[in-house]
PDB file of C-alpha atoms in Angstrom:
ATOM      1  CA  UNK A   1       0.000   0.000   0.000  1.00  0.00           C
ATOM      2  CA  UNK A   2       1.310   3.393  -1.011  1.00  0.00           C
ATOM      3  CA  UNK A   3      -0.719   6.589  -1.015  1.00  0.00           C
ATOM      4  CA  UNK A   4      -0.524  10.347  -0.823  1.00  0.00           C
ATOM      5  CA  UNK A   5      -3.947  11.729  -0.030  1.00  0.00           C
ATOM      6  CA  UNK A   6      -5.785  14.699   1.423  1.00  0.00           C
ATOM      7  CA  UNK A   7      -8.128  12.281   3.215  1.00  0.00           C
ATOM      8  CA  UNK A   8      -7.697  11.194   6.833  1.00  0.00           C
ATOM      9  CA  UNK A   9      -5.495   8.120   7.233  1.00  0.00           C
ATOM     10  CA  UNK A  10      -7.282   4.923   8.236  1.00  0.00           C
ATOM     11  CA  UNK A  11      -4.731   3.149  10.422  1.00  0.00           C
ATOM     12  CA  UNK A  12      -6.708  -0.097  10.309  1.00  0.00           C
ATOM     13  CA  UNK A  13      -6.350  -0.192   6.508  1.00  0.00           C
ATOM     14  CA  UNK A  14      -2.633   0.555   6.757  1.00  0.00           C
ATOM     15  CA  UNK A  15      -2.106  -2.178   9.343  1.00  0.00           C
ATOM     16  CA  UNK A  16      -4.236  -4.668   7.421  1.00  0.00           C
ATOM     17  CA  UNK A  17      -2.171  -3.969   4.283  1.00  0.00           C
ATOM     18  CA  UNK A  18       0.972  -5.405   5.914  1.00  0.00           C
ATOM     19  CA  UNK A  19      -0.516  -8.230   7.966  1.00  0.00           C
ATOM     20  CA  UNK A  20       0.410 -11.659   6.664  1.00  0.00           C
ATOM     21  CA  UNK A  21       0.529 -15.193   8.036  1.00  0.00           C
ATOM     22  CA  UNK A  22       4.297 -15.238   7.419  1.00  0.00           C
ATOM     23  CA  UNK A  23       4.776 -12.235   9.701  1.00  0.00           C
ATOM     24  CA  UNK A  24       4.960 -12.473  13.472  1.00  0.00           C
ATOM     25  CA  UNK A  25       5.655  -8.744  13.815  1.00  0.00           C
ATOM     26  CA  UNK A  26       3.800  -5.703  12.551  1.00  0.00           C
ATOM     27  CA  UNK A  27       5.183  -2.265  13.370  1.00  0.00           C
ATOM     28  CA  UNK A  28       3.109   0.854  12.756  1.00  0.00           C
ATOM     29  CA  UNK A  29       4.517   4.367  13.106  1.00  0.00           C
ATOM     30  CA  UNK A  30       2.175   7.352  13.149  1.00  0.00           C
ATOM     31  CA  UNK A  31       3.418  10.898  12.730  1.00  0.00           C
ATOM     32  CA  UNK A  32       0.862  13.247  14.275  1.00  0.00           C
ATOM     33  CA  UNK A  33       0.452  17.007  14.479  1.00  0.00           C
ATOM     34  CA  UNK A  34       1.838  18.124  17.832  1.00  0.00           C
ATOM     35  CA  UNK A  35       1.076  21.366  19.626  1.00  0.00           C
ATOM     36  CA  UNK A  36       4.606  22.434  20.549  1.00  0.00           C
ATOM     37  CA  UNK A  37       7.998  22.265  18.861  1.00  0.00           C
ATOM     38  CA  UNK A  38      10.287  23.356  21.648  1.00  0.00           C
ATOM     39  CA  UNK A  39       8.719  26.547  23.013  1.00  0.00           C
ATOM     40  CA  UNK A  40       6.819  27.421  19.839  1.00  0.00           C
ATOM     41  CA  UNK A  41       3.082  26.687  19.843  1.00  0.00           C
ATOM     42  CA  UNK A  42       1.632  25.279  16.625  1.00  0.00           C
ATOM     43  CA  UNK A  43      -2.024  25.716  15.692  1.00  0.00           C
ATOM     44  CA  UNK A  44      -2.024  23.515  12.581  1.00  0.00           C
ATOM     45  CA  UNK A  45       0.055  22.230   9.686  1.00  0.00           C
ATOM     46  CA  UNK A  46      -0.434  22.286   5.944  1.00  0.00           C
ATOM     47  CA  UNK A  47       1.379  19.639   3.872  1.00  0.00           C
ATOM     48  CA  UNK A  48       2.219  19.898   0.179  1.00  0.00           C
ATOM     49  CA  UNK A  49       3.835  17.264  -1.997  1.00  0.00           C
ATOM     50  CA  UNK A  50       5.241  17.079  -5.467  1.00  0.00           C
ATOM     51  CA  UNK A  51       3.109  13.961  -5.800  1.00  0.00           C
ATOM     52  CA  UNK A  52       4.695  12.217  -8.803  1.00  0.00           C
ATOM     53  CA  UNK A  53       8.205  12.644  -7.414  1.00  0.00           C
ATOM     54  CA  UNK A  54       7.084  11.788  -3.879  1.00  0.00           C
ATOM     55  CA  UNK A  55       5.530   8.511  -5.051  1.00  0.00           C
ATOM     56  CA  UNK A  56       8.741   7.577  -6.882  1.00  0.00           C
ATOM     57  CA  UNK A  57      10.755   8.407  -3.764  1.00  0.00           C
ATOM     58  CA  UNK A  58       8.466   6.421  -1.468  1.00  0.00           C
ATOM     59  CA  UNK A  59       8.439   3.431  -3.835  1.00  0.00           C
ATOM     60  CA  UNK A  60      12.235   3.410  -3.801  1.00  0.00           C
ATOM     61  CA  UNK A  61      12.398   3.690  -0.022  1.00  0.00           C
ATOM     62  CA  UNK A  62       9.984   0.792   0.394  1.00  0.00           C
ATOM     63  CA  UNK A  63      12.031  -1.324  -2.044  1.00  0.00           C
ATOM     64  CA  UNK A  64      15.301  -0.390  -0.315  1.00  0.00           C
ATOM     65  CA  UNK A  65      13.881  -1.368   3.070  1.00  0.00           C
ATOM     66  CA  UNK A  66      12.766  -4.718   1.689  1.00  0.00           C
ATOM     67  CA  UNK A  67      16.247  -5.352   0.315  1.00  0.00           C
ATOM     68  CA  UNK A  68      17.960  -4.395   3.610  1.00  0.00           C
ATOM     69  CA  UNK A  69      15.695  -6.342   6.000  1.00  0.00           C
ATOM     70  CA  UNK A  70      13.715  -9.572   5.641  1.00  0.00           C
ATOM     71  CA  UNK A  71      10.354  -7.825   5.415  1.00  0.00           C
ATOM     72  CA  UNK A  72       7.104  -9.415   4.378  1.00  0.00           C
ATOM     73  CA  UNK A  73       5.201  -6.241   3.440  1.00  0.00           C
ATOM     74  CA  UNK A  74       5.502  -2.460   3.683  1.00  0.00           C
ATOM     75  CA  UNK A  75       3.013   0.406   3.549  1.00  0.00           C
ATOM     76  CA  UNK A  76       3.271   4.197   3.543  1.00  0.00           C
ATOM     77  CA  UNK A  77       0.425   6.706   3.546  1.00  0.00           C
ATOM     78  CA  UNK A  78       1.146  10.437   3.729  1.00  0.00           C
ATOM     79  CA  UNK A  79      -1.496  13.091   4.131  1.00  0.00           C
ATOM     80  CA  UNK A  80      -1.491  16.439   2.348  1.00  0.00           C
ATOM     81  CA  UNK A  81      -3.477  19.595   2.898  1.00  0.00           C
ATOM     82  CA  UNK A  82      -4.453  21.220   6.204  1.00  0.00           C
ATOM     83  CA  UNK A  83      -4.163  19.132   9.379  1.00  0.00           C
ATOM     84  CA  UNK A  84      -5.306  20.045  12.863  1.00  0.00           C
ATOM     85  CA  UNK A  85      -3.609  19.184  16.152  1.00  0.00           C
ATOM     86  CA  UNK A  86      -3.641  15.451  16.821  1.00  0.00           C
ATOM     87  CA  UNK A  87      -4.364  14.417  13.232  1.00  0.00           C
ATOM     88  CA  UNK A  88      -2.211  11.777  11.542  1.00  0.00           C
ATOM     89  CA  UNK A  89       0.177  13.154   8.911  1.00  0.00           C
ATOM     90  CA  UNK A  90       1.940   9.896   8.011  1.00  0.00           C
ATOM     91  CA  UNK A  91       1.616   6.186   8.647  1.00  0.00           C
ATOM     92  CA  UNK A  92       4.494   3.788   7.988  1.00  0.00           C
ATOM     93  CA  UNK A  93       3.870   0.085   8.541  1.00  0.00           C
ATOM     94  CA  UNK A  94       6.084  -2.942   8.042  1.00  0.00           C
ATOM     95  CA  UNK A  95       5.771  -6.626   8.742  1.00  0.00           C
ATOM     96  CA  UNK A  96       8.463  -9.226   9.240  1.00  0.00           C
ATOM     97  CA  UNK A  97       8.844 -12.644  10.777  1.00  0.00           C
ATOM     98  CA  UNK A  98      10.447 -11.084  13.874  1.00  0.00           C
ATOM     99  CA  UNK A  99      10.214  -7.737  15.700  1.00  0.00           C
ATOM    100  CA  UNK A 100      13.873  -6.666  15.417  1.00  0.00           C
ATOM    101  CA  UNK A 101      13.908  -6.244  11.645  1.00  0.00           C
ATOM    102  CA  UNK A 102      10.406  -4.745  11.707  1.00  0.00           C
ATOM    103  CA  UNK A 103      11.376  -2.033  14.211  1.00  0.00           C
ATOM    104  CA  UNK A 104      14.685  -1.288  12.474  1.00  0.00           C
ATOM    105  CA  UNK A 105      13.135  -1.089   9.016  1.00  0.00           C
ATOM    106  CA  UNK A 106      10.220   1.049  10.171  1.00  0.00           C
ATOM    107  CA  UNK A 107      12.526   3.589  11.795  1.00  0.00           C
ATOM    108  CA  UNK A 108      14.878   3.634   8.818  1.00  0.00           C
ATOM    109  CA  UNK A 109      11.957   4.138   6.432  1.00  0.00           C
ATOM    110  CA  UNK A 110      10.562   7.045   8.427  1.00  0.00           C
ATOM    111  CA  UNK A 111      13.969   8.710   8.782  1.00  0.00           C
ATOM    112  CA  UNK A 112      14.666   8.273   5.069  1.00  0.00           C
ATOM    113  CA  UNK A 113      11.240   9.573   4.042  1.00  0.00           C
ATOM    114  CA  UNK A 114      11.860  12.727   6.072  1.00  0.00           C
ATOM    115  CA  UNK A 115      15.262  13.231   4.427  1.00  0.00           C
ATOM    116  CA  UNK A 116      14.484  12.408   0.800  1.00  0.00           C
ATOM    117  CA  UNK A 117      10.828  12.720  -0.110  1.00  0.00           C
ATOM    118  CA  UNK A 118       9.590  16.004  -1.647  1.00  0.00           C
ATOM    119  CA  UNK A 119       6.893  16.706   0.919  1.00  0.00           C
ATOM    120  CA  UNK A 120       6.889  19.985   2.805  1.00  0.00           C
ATOM    121  CA  UNK A 121       4.927  21.223   5.757  1.00  0.00           C
ATOM    122  CA  UNK A 122       3.784  24.719   6.532  1.00  0.00           C
ATOM    123  CA  UNK A 123       3.714  25.329  10.258  1.00  0.00           C
ATOM    124  CA  UNK A 124       1.017  27.756  11.383  1.00  0.00           C
ATOM    125  CA  UNK A 125       2.042  29.162  14.753  1.00  0.00           C
ATOM    126  CA  UNK A 126      -0.112  30.620  17.521  1.00  0.00           C
ATOM    127  CA  UNK A 127       1.691  33.980  17.240  1.00  0.00           C
ATOM    128  CA  UNK A 128       0.496  34.372  13.638  1.00  0.00           C
ATOM    129  CA  UNK A 129       3.767  33.402  11.945  1.00  0.00           C
ATOM    130  CA  UNK A 130       3.966  30.678   9.311  1.00  0.00           C
ATOM    131  CA  UNK A 131       6.986  28.764   8.060  1.00  0.00           C
ATOM    132  CA  UNK A 132       7.488  26.203   5.287  1.00  0.00           C
ATOM    133  CA  UNK A 133       9.717  23.380   6.466  1.00  0.00           C
ATOM    134  CA  UNK A 134      11.308  20.429   4.722  1.00  0.00           C
ATOM    135  CA  UNK A 135      12.719  18.156   7.431  1.00  0.00           C
ATOM    136  CA  UNK A 136      16.214  17.883   5.989  1.00  0.00           C
ATOM    137  CA  UNK A 137      16.379  21.680   6.019  1.00  0.00           C
ATOM    138  CA  UNK A 138      15.638  21.901   9.745  1.00  0.00           C
ATOM    139  CA  UNK A 139      18.750  20.542  11.506  1.00  0.00           C
ATOM    140  CA  UNK A 140      18.440  23.116  14.282  1.00  0.00           C
ATOM    141  CA  UNK A 141      15.612  21.211  15.986  1.00  0.00           C
ATOM    142  CA  UNK A 142      16.672  18.836  18.758  1.00  0.00           C
ATOM    143  CA  UNK A 143      16.206  15.192  17.723  1.00  0.00           C
ATOM    144  CA  UNK A 144      13.367  14.705  20.220  1.00  0.00           C
ATOM    145  CA  UNK A 145      11.432  17.599  18.636  1.00  0.00           C
ATOM    146  CA  UNK A 146      11.565  16.300  15.060  1.00  0.00           C
ATOM    147  CA  UNK A 147       8.385  14.703  13.777  1.00  0.00           C
TER     148      UNK A 147
END
């Protein structure tokens, strides 16, 4: 399963897409809209993607993960458009026979998506400011504050 959509992400569909009788482990990562990044309060986010290029990037990342780890299935769904606090922006799911490879691959996929995929977010702050951010262009954020 691979999708970029302005519709809310159905995590049951994402999870079901990677479940398989060969897999004893399913890992699901959800990136959600948080209220604070450090001391800065966020009201909402707005995501934009260069969809054709983003789909090519995501397809490659999924294939790379499957070549690096013994995965059974992978899925990525990224949301675009305006998102409110608490909404799901991205879901990454993987399945494998065992949990170790599933956790490692899921984290690697998410990290790589953030670095390589042409998807940007516009942060709308409580003080009225806005800022377009591509994750690889934001190294000043502490690791624990990166989404």
